Coordinates of C-alpha atoms in Angstrom, one line a residue:
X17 CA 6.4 -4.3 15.5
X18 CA 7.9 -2.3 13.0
X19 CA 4.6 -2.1 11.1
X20 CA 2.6 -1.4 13.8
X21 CA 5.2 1.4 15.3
X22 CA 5.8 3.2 11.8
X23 CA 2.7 3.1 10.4
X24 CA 1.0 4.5 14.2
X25 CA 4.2 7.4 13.6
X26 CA 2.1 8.3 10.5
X27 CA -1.2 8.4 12.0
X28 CA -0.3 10.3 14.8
X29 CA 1.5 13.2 12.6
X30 CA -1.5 13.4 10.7
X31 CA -3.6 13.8 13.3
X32 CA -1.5 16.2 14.9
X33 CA -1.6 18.3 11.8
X34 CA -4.7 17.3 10.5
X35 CA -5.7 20.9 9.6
X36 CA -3.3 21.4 7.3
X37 CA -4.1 17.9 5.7
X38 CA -5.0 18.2 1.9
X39 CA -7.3 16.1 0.3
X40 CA -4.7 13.5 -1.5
X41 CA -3.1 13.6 1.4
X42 CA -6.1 10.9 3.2
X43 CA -5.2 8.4 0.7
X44 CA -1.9 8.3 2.5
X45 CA -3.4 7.9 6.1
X46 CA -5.8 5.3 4.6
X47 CA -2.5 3.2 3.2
X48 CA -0.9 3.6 6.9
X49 CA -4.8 2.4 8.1
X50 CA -4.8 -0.7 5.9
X51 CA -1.3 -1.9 7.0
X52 CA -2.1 -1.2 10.7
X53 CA -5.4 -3.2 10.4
X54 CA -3.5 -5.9 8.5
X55 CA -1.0 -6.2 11.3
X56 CA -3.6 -6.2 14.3
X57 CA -5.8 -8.6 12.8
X58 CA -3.9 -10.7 11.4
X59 CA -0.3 -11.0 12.6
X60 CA -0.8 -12.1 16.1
X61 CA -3.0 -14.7 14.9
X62 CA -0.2 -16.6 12.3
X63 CA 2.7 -15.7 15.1
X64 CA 0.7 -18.0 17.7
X65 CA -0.4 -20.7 15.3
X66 CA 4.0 -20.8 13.7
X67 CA 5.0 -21.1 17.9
X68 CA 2.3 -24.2 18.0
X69 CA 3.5 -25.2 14.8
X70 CA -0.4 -25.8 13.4
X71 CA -2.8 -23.4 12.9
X72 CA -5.3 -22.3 16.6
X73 CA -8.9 -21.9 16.2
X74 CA -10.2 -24.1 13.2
X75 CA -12.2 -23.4 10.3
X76 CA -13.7 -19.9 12.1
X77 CA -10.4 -18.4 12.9
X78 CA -9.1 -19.7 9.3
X79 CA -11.7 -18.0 7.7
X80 CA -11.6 -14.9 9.9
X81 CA -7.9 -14.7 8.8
X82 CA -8.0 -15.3 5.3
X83 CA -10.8 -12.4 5.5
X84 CA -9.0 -10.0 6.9
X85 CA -6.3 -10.6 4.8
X86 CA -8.3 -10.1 1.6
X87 CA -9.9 -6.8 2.7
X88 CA -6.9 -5.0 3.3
X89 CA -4.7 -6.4 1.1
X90 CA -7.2 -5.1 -1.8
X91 CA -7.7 -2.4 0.3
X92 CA -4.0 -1.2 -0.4
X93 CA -3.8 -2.4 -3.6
X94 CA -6.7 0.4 -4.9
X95 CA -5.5 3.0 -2.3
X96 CA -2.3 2.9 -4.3
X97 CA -3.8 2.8 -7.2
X98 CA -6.1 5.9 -6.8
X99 CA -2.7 7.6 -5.3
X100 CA -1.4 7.3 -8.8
X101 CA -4.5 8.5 -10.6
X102 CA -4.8 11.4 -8.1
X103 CA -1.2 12.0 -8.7
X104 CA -1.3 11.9 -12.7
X105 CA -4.3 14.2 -12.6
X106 CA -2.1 16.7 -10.3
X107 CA 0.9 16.6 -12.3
X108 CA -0.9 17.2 -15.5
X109 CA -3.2 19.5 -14.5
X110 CA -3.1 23.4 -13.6
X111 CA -3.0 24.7 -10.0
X112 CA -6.3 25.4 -10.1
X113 CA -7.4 22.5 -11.8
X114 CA -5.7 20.3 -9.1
X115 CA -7.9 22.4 -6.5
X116 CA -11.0 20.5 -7.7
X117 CA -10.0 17.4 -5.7
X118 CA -11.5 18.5 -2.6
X119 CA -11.5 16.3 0.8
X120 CA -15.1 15.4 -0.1
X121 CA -14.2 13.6 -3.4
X122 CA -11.7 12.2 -1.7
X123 CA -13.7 11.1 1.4
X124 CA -16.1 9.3 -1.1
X125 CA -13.2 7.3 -3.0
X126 CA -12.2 5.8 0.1
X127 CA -15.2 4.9 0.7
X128 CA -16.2 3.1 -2.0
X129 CA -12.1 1.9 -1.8
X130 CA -13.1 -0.1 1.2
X131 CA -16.5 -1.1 0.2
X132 CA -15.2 -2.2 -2.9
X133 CA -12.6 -4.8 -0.7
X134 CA -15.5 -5.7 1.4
X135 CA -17.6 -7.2 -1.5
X136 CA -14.5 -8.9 -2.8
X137 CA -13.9 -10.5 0.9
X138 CA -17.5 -11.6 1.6
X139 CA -17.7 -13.1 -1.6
X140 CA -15.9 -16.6 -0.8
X141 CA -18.5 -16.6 2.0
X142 CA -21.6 -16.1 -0.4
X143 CA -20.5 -19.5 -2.3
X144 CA -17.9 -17.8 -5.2
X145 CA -14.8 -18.7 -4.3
X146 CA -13.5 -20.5 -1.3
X147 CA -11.3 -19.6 2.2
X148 CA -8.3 -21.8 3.4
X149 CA -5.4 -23.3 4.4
X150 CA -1.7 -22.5 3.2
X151 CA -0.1 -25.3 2.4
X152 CA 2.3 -24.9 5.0
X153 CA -0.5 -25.1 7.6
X154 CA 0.2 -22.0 9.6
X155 CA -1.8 -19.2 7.7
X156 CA -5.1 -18.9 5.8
X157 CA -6.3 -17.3 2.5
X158 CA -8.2 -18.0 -0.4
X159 CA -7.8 -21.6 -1.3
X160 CA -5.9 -21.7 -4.5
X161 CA -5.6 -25.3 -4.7
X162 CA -9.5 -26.0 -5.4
X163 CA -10.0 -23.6 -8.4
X164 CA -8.1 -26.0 -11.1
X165 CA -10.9 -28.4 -10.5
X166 CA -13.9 -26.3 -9.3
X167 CA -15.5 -23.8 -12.2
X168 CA -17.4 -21.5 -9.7
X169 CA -13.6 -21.0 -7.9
X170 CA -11.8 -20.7 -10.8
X171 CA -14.3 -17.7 -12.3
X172 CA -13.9 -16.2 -8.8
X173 CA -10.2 -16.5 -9.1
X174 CA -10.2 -15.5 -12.4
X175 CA -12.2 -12.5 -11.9
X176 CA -10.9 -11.0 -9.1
X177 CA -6.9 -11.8 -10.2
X178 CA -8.2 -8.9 -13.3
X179 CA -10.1 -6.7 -11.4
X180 CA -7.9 -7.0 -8.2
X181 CA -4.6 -7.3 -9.2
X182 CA -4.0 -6.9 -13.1
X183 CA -5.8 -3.3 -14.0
X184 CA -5.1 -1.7 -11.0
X185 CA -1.5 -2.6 -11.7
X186 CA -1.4 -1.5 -15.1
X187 CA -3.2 1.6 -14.3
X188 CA -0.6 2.5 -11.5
X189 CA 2.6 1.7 -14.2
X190 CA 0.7 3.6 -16.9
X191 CA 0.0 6.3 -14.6
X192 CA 3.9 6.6 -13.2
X193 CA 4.8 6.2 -16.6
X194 CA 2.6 9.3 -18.0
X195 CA 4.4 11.5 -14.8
X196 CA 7.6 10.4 -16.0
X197 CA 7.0 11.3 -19.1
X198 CA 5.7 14.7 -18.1
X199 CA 8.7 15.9 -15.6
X200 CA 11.0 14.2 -18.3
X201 CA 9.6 17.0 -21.0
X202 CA 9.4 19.3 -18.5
X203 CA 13.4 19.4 -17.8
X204 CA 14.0 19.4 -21.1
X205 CA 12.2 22.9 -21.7
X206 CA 14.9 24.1 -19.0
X207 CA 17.8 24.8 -20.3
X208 CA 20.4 25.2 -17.7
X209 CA 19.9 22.2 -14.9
X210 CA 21.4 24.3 -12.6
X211 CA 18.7 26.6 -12.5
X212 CA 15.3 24.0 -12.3
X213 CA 13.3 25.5 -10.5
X214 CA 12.8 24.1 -6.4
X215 CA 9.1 23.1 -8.0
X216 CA 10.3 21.1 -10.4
X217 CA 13.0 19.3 -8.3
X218 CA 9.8 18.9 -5.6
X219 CA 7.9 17.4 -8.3
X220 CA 10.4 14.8 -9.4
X221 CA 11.6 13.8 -5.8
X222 CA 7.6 13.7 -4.2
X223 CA 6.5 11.3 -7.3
X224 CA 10.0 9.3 -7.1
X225 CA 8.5 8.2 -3.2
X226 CA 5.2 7.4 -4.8
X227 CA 6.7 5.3 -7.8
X228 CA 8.9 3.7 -4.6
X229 CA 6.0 2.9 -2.4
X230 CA 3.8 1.6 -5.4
X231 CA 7.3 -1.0 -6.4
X232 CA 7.5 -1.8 -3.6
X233 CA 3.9 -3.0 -2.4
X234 CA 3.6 -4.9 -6.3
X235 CA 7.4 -6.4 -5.8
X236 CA 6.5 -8.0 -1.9
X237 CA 3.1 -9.3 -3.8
X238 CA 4.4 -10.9 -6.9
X239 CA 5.7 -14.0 -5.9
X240 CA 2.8 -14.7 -3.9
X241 CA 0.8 -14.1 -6.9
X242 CA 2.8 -16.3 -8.9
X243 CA 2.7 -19.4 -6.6
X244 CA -1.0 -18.7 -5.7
X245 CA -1.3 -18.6 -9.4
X246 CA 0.7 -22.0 -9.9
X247 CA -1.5 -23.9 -7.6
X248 CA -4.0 -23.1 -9.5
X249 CA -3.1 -24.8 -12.1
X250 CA -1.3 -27.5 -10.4
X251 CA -1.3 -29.8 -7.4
X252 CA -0.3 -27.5 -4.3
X253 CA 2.0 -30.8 -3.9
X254 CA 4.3 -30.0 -6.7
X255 CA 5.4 -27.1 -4.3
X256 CA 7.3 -27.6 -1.3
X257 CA 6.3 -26.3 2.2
X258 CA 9.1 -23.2 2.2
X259 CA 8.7 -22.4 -1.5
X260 CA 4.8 -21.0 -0.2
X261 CA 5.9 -20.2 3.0
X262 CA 8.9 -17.3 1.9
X263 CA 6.6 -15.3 -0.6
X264 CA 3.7 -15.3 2.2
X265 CA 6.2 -13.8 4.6
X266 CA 7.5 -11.5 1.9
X267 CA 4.5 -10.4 1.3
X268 CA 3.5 -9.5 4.6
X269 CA 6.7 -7.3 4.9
X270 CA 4.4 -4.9 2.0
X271 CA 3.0 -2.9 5.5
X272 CA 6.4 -2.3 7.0
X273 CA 8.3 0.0 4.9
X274 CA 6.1 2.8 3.7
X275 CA 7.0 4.9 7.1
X276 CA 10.7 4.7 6.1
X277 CA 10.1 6.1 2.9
X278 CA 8.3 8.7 4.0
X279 CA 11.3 9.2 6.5
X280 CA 13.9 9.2 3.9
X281 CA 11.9 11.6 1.4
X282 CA 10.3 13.6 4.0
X283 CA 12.7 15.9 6.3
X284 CA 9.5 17.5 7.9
X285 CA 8.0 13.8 8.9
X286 CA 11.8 12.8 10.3
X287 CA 11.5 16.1 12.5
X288 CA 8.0 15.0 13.8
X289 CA 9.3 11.5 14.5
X290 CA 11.7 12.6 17.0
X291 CA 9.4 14.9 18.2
X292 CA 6.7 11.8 19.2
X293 CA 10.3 9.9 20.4
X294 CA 11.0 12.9 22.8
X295 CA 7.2 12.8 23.6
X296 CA 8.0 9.1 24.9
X297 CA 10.7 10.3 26.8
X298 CA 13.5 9.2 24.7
X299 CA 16.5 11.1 24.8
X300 CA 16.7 12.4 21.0
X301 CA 18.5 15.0 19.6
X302 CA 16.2 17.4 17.8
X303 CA 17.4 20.4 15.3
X304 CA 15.1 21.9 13.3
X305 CA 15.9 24.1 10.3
X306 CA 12.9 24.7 8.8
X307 CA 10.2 26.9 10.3
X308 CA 7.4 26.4 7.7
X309 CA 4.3 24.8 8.3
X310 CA 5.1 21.8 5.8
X311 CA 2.9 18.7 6.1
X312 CA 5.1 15.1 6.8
X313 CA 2.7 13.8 4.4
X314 CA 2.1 16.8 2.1
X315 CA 5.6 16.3 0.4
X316 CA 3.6 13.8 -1.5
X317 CA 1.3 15.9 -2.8
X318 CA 2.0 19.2 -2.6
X319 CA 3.2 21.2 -5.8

């Protein structure tokens, strides 16, 4: 509920302003698009089969899930990744440099973002790599516990834990760190910090929210990764039901909070929230103290 609700509070903003959308900004709709698909497709699906207590549907709905759950989950992972790159390449660059990334450029990035996930997920179902069951029999994804005896899943496995997982990762932390470094320089030069300049303090608080949605999304994963990455290795036995259970529901919880981030950073994306609540008829107090034409989303790009 809360993914579906704060994640459709997102689209519909950006729809509602979507002329004044600029071209980074579409990587942020296509984050909310990916956790909205993820909790359509999939969520319904592993609430139904946890009230029956055994998975519904057999091997088609399993592998249906597990697909799903692949595409967007690689999906976000690159989305956030190329939001880094995007925003390492603003933050270093001129004003007019930064221009260059026109909605086209961007339009073609997320397209090959999701094609990229595609091939990933159809993969298992071309013969490299496998789809299954948790261990804890009420959710489906890649089946970990055949690679430590299978060579084909174990390259698959191997592969896509790099390509997937590790350098978009490193490329996100290298990238935050290479900001960092940048706005950390950049107060330095100033030398009263009474006086920083509203762009600078803009800066610093616009790629604090995109350092805090990046942790966040790699923090929910990791100890999924880590006890997907143990059964590899060993029998999915030597782990009991609630030890892969808790890092598959933590991980889920990845598509939830992104809309209260951008409410806590964003004052122009809390006053269009309770404009869409008064829209729905609930009684909500609105004040509004700024009259420019700010984007909700655009604090997280805009200079």
């Amino acid at each position: 509920i809360l993914t579906i609700l704060g994640n459709s509070a997102v689209l519909a903003t950006a729809v509602k302003r979507s002329s004044l959308l600029k071209s980074p900004e579409l990587l942020t709709v296509n984050l909310a698009v990916a956790d909205i698909g993820m909790a359509l497709s999939m969520y319904p699906l592993a609430i139904a089969s946890a009230w029956n207590h055994a998975w519904l549907g057999g091997d088609a709905s399993c592998v249906y899930y597990a697909l799903m759950g692949f595409l967007f989950g690689v999906c976000s992972m690159m989305t956030l990744c190329a939001m880094a790159v995007i925003r390492f390449l603003v933050t270093n660059s001129s004003k007019s440099n930064s221009n260059k990334i026109t909605k086209n450029t961007v339009c073609i990035l997320i397209a090959f973002i999701w094609l990229y996930s595609l091939l990933w997920a159809i993969l298992p179902l071309l013969g490299w790599g496998y789809y299954g069951p948790e261990p804890f029999g009420i959710s489906c994804t890649i089946a970990w516990s055949k690679f430590h005896n299978s060579s084909n899943g174990f390259s698959f496995i191997l592969s896509m834990f790099l390509l997937c997982t590790v350098l978009p990762a490193l490329t996100i932390v290298a990238c935050y760190l290479g900001i960092a470094w940048k706005v950390h320089k950049a107060y330095q030069e100033i030398q009263n910090i009474d006086r920083i300049p509203n762009a600078a303090k803009l800066e610093k608080k616009l790629t604090l929210m995109a350092v805090l949605i990046s942790v966040g999304f790699l923090s929910s994963w990791t100890p999924y990764a880590a006890a997907s990455f143990w059964s590899i290795f060993n029998s999915s036995d030597s782990l009991q039901p609630v030890a892969t259970l808790l890092p598959c529901l933590f991980a889920k919880s990845s598509t939830a909070y992104n809309p209260f981030i951008y409410y806590v950073f964003s004052k122009t994306f809390r006053c269009e929230v309770k404009k869409l609540q008064c829209c729905c008829g609930w009684r909500v107090h609105y004040f509004s103290s700024d009259n420019s034409v700010e984007h909700p989303v655009s604090t997280m790009w805009s200079r």
